[in-house]
Amino acid sequence: MVEDTAESVVINWFRRDFRITDNSALAAAIECGARVVCVYVVSPWSTHHRWTGPMRQEFLCGCLASLDGNLRAIGGSLTIRDGDPVDALLKLASETKASAIFFNRDPDPHGIKVEQRLTARAGTLEIRGF
């Protein structure tokens, strides 16, 4: 269970769902009573995959800017990291001394494998997928 103190920290990992309302993972992270660090991890494959042309990257940047603006409106912000998502999340958890990582589940086979790797490597962190 996540410690319920104002000094504790949890991470909310945004993946495909950039909403701040009706977002199960973000709502659960906020309900902990901890400081929530919101993060998006730019995957290394995004620079060379055939689905990630310039227009799609421009759209993603606009979505992330909008998400950051929405988070700022409620007192937060968006942290952007790049690289392997598991490595980036665990590094951020170490830096912030986070006790948990929240995220919305990804139905894609690749996304499921990433979730499994994160859970396997997380050690003492609580991992919650919604």
Short mmCIF file of C-alpha atoms in Angstrom, two decimals:
data_model
loop_
_atom_site.label_atom_id
_atom_site.label_comp_id
_atom_site.label_asym_id
_atom_site.label_seq_id
_atom_site.Cartn_x
_atom_site.Cartn_y
_atom_site.Cartn_z
CA MET A 1 0.00 0.00 0.00
CA VAL A 2 1.25 3.49 -0.84
CA GLU A 3 2.08 5.49 2.26
CA ASP A 4 -0.55 8.22 2.68
CA THR A 5 1.53 11.28 3.51
CA ALA A 6 2.01 14.61 1.80
CA GLU A 7 5.76 13.91 1.64
CA SER A 8 5.46 10.67 -0.30
CA VAL A 9 5.74 10.60 -4.08
CA VAL A 10 4.09 8.45 -6.74
CA ILE A 11 4.49 8.48 -10.50
CA ASN A 12 1.72 8.56 -13.08
CA TRP A 13 2.98 7.28 -16.42
CA PHE A 14 1.04 8.66 -19.38
CA ARG A 15 1.20 6.39 -22.40
CA ARG A 16 -1.69 6.63 -24.86
CA ASP A 17 -4.36 8.27 -22.73
CA PHE A 18 -3.56 11.97 -22.28
CA ARG A 19 -6.78 12.92 -20.49
CA ILE A 20 -6.71 14.29 -16.97
CA THR A 21 -10.41 13.64 -16.42
CA ASP A 22 -11.85 10.13 -16.52
CA ASN A 23 -8.32 8.71 -16.26
CA SER A 24 -8.32 5.76 -13.86
CA ALA A 25 -4.57 5.67 -13.25
CA LEU A 26 -4.26 9.40 -12.60
CA ALA A 27 -7.31 9.37 -10.31
CA ALA A 28 -5.83 6.49 -8.28
CA ALA A 29 -2.46 8.24 -8.05
CA ILE A 30 -4.10 11.43 -6.80
CA GLU A 31 -6.25 9.51 -4.28
CA CYS A 32 -3.05 8.30 -2.56
CA GLY A 33 -2.54 11.74 -1.09
CA ALA A 34 1.07 11.71 -2.30
CA ARG A 35 2.76 14.20 -4.63
CA VAL A 36 2.14 12.92 -8.17
CA VAL A 37 4.94 13.16 -10.71
CA CYS A 38 3.42 12.86 -14.19
CA VAL A 39 5.67 11.52 -16.93
CA TYR A 40 5.65 10.62 -20.60
CA VAL A 41 8.51 8.51 -21.96
CA VAL A 42 9.50 9.02 -25.59
CA SER A 43 10.37 5.56 -26.84
CA PRO A 44 13.58 5.06 -28.82
CA TRP A 45 11.67 3.32 -31.60
CA SER A 46 9.64 6.49 -32.21
CA THR A 47 12.46 7.98 -34.29
CA HIS A 48 12.66 5.18 -36.84
CA HIS A 49 9.36 3.28 -36.89
CA ARG A 50 7.31 3.63 -40.07
CA TRP A 51 4.31 4.85 -38.06
CA THR A 52 6.19 7.86 -36.70
CA GLY A 53 6.56 10.30 -39.56
CA PRO A 54 6.89 14.06 -39.13
CA MET A 55 3.13 14.71 -39.05
CA ARG A 56 2.55 12.11 -36.36
CA GLN A 57 5.44 13.49 -34.29
CA GLU A 58 4.03 17.01 -34.63
CA PHE A 59 0.63 15.75 -33.49
CA LEU A 60 2.22 13.98 -30.49
CA CYS A 61 4.10 17.15 -29.52
CA GLY A 62 0.84 19.11 -29.63
CA CYS A 63 -0.91 16.51 -27.49
CA LEU A 64 1.91 16.54 -24.92
CA ALA A 65 1.89 20.36 -24.82
CA SER A 66 -1.86 20.28 -24.23
CA LEU A 67 -1.48 17.66 -21.51
CA ASP A 68 1.20 19.76 -19.80
CA GLY A 69 -1.09 22.81 -19.96
CA ASN A 70 -3.97 20.83 -18.46
CA LEU A 71 -1.74 19.53 -15.66
CA ARG A 72 -0.42 23.03 -14.96
CA ALA A 73 -4.00 24.29 -14.67
CA ILE A 74 -4.49 21.92 -11.73
CA GLY A 75 -1.09 22.57 -10.12
CA GLY A 76 1.05 19.91 -11.80
CA SER A 77 3.32 19.55 -14.80
CA LEU A 78 4.50 16.94 -17.25
CA THR A 79 7.98 15.45 -17.12
CA ILE A 80 9.32 14.15 -20.43
CA ARG A 81 11.93 11.38 -20.48
CA ASP A 82 13.30 9.35 -23.34
CA GLY A 83 14.74 5.90 -23.81
CA ASP A 84 13.61 2.49 -22.71
CA PRO A 85 10.41 3.12 -20.71
CA VAL A 86 11.30 0.67 -17.95
CA ASP A 87 14.77 2.15 -17.45
CA ALA A 88 13.42 5.72 -17.60
CA LEU A 89 10.62 5.03 -15.11
CA LEU A 90 12.86 3.24 -12.63
CA LYS A 91 15.43 6.04 -12.85
CA LEU A 92 12.72 8.65 -12.23
CA ALA A 93 11.39 6.60 -9.32
CA SER A 94 14.87 6.52 -7.82
CA GLU A 95 15.39 10.25 -8.33
CA THR A 96 12.05 11.19 -6.76
CA LYS A 97 12.02 8.39 -4.17
CA ALA A 98 8.62 7.35 -5.53
CA SER A 99 6.87 4.45 -3.87
CA ALA A 100 4.55 3.55 -6.75
CA ILE A 101 4.01 3.85 -10.48
CA PHE A 102 0.48 4.15 -11.86
CA PHE A 103 -0.48 3.72 -15.52
CA ASN A 104 -3.37 2.78 -17.75
CA ARG A 105 -2.88 -0.67 -19.25
CA ASP A 106 -1.93 -0.96 -22.88
CA PRO A 107 -3.81 -3.68 -24.80
CA ASP A 108 -1.07 -3.87 -27.43
CA PRO A 109 1.24 -6.93 -27.17
CA HIS A 110 4.33 -4.69 -27.03
CA GLY A 111 2.74 -2.58 -24.29
CA ILE A 112 1.89 -5.67 -22.27
CA LYS A 113 5.51 -6.85 -22.50
CA VAL A 114 6.72 -3.46 -21.27
CA GLU A 115 4.32 -3.66 -18.31
CA GLN A 116 5.58 -7.15 -17.48
CA ARG A 117 9.22 -5.99 -17.61
CA LEU A 118 8.40 -3.01 -15.39
CA THR A 119 6.66 -5.19 -12.84
CA ALA A 120 9.52 -7.72 -12.86
CA ARG A 121 12.21 -5.06 -12.34
CA ALA A 122 10.37 -2.71 -10.01
CA GLY A 123 11.69 -4.19 -6.79
CA THR A 124 9.99 -2.55 -3.82
CA LEU A 125 7.82 -0.23 -5.90
CA GLU A 126 4.09 -0.78 -6.07
CA ILE A 127 3.01 -1.05 -9.70
CA ARG A 128 -0.64 -0.41 -10.51
CA GLY A 129 -2.14 -0.76 -13.96
CA PHE A 130 -5.72 0.32 -14.65
#
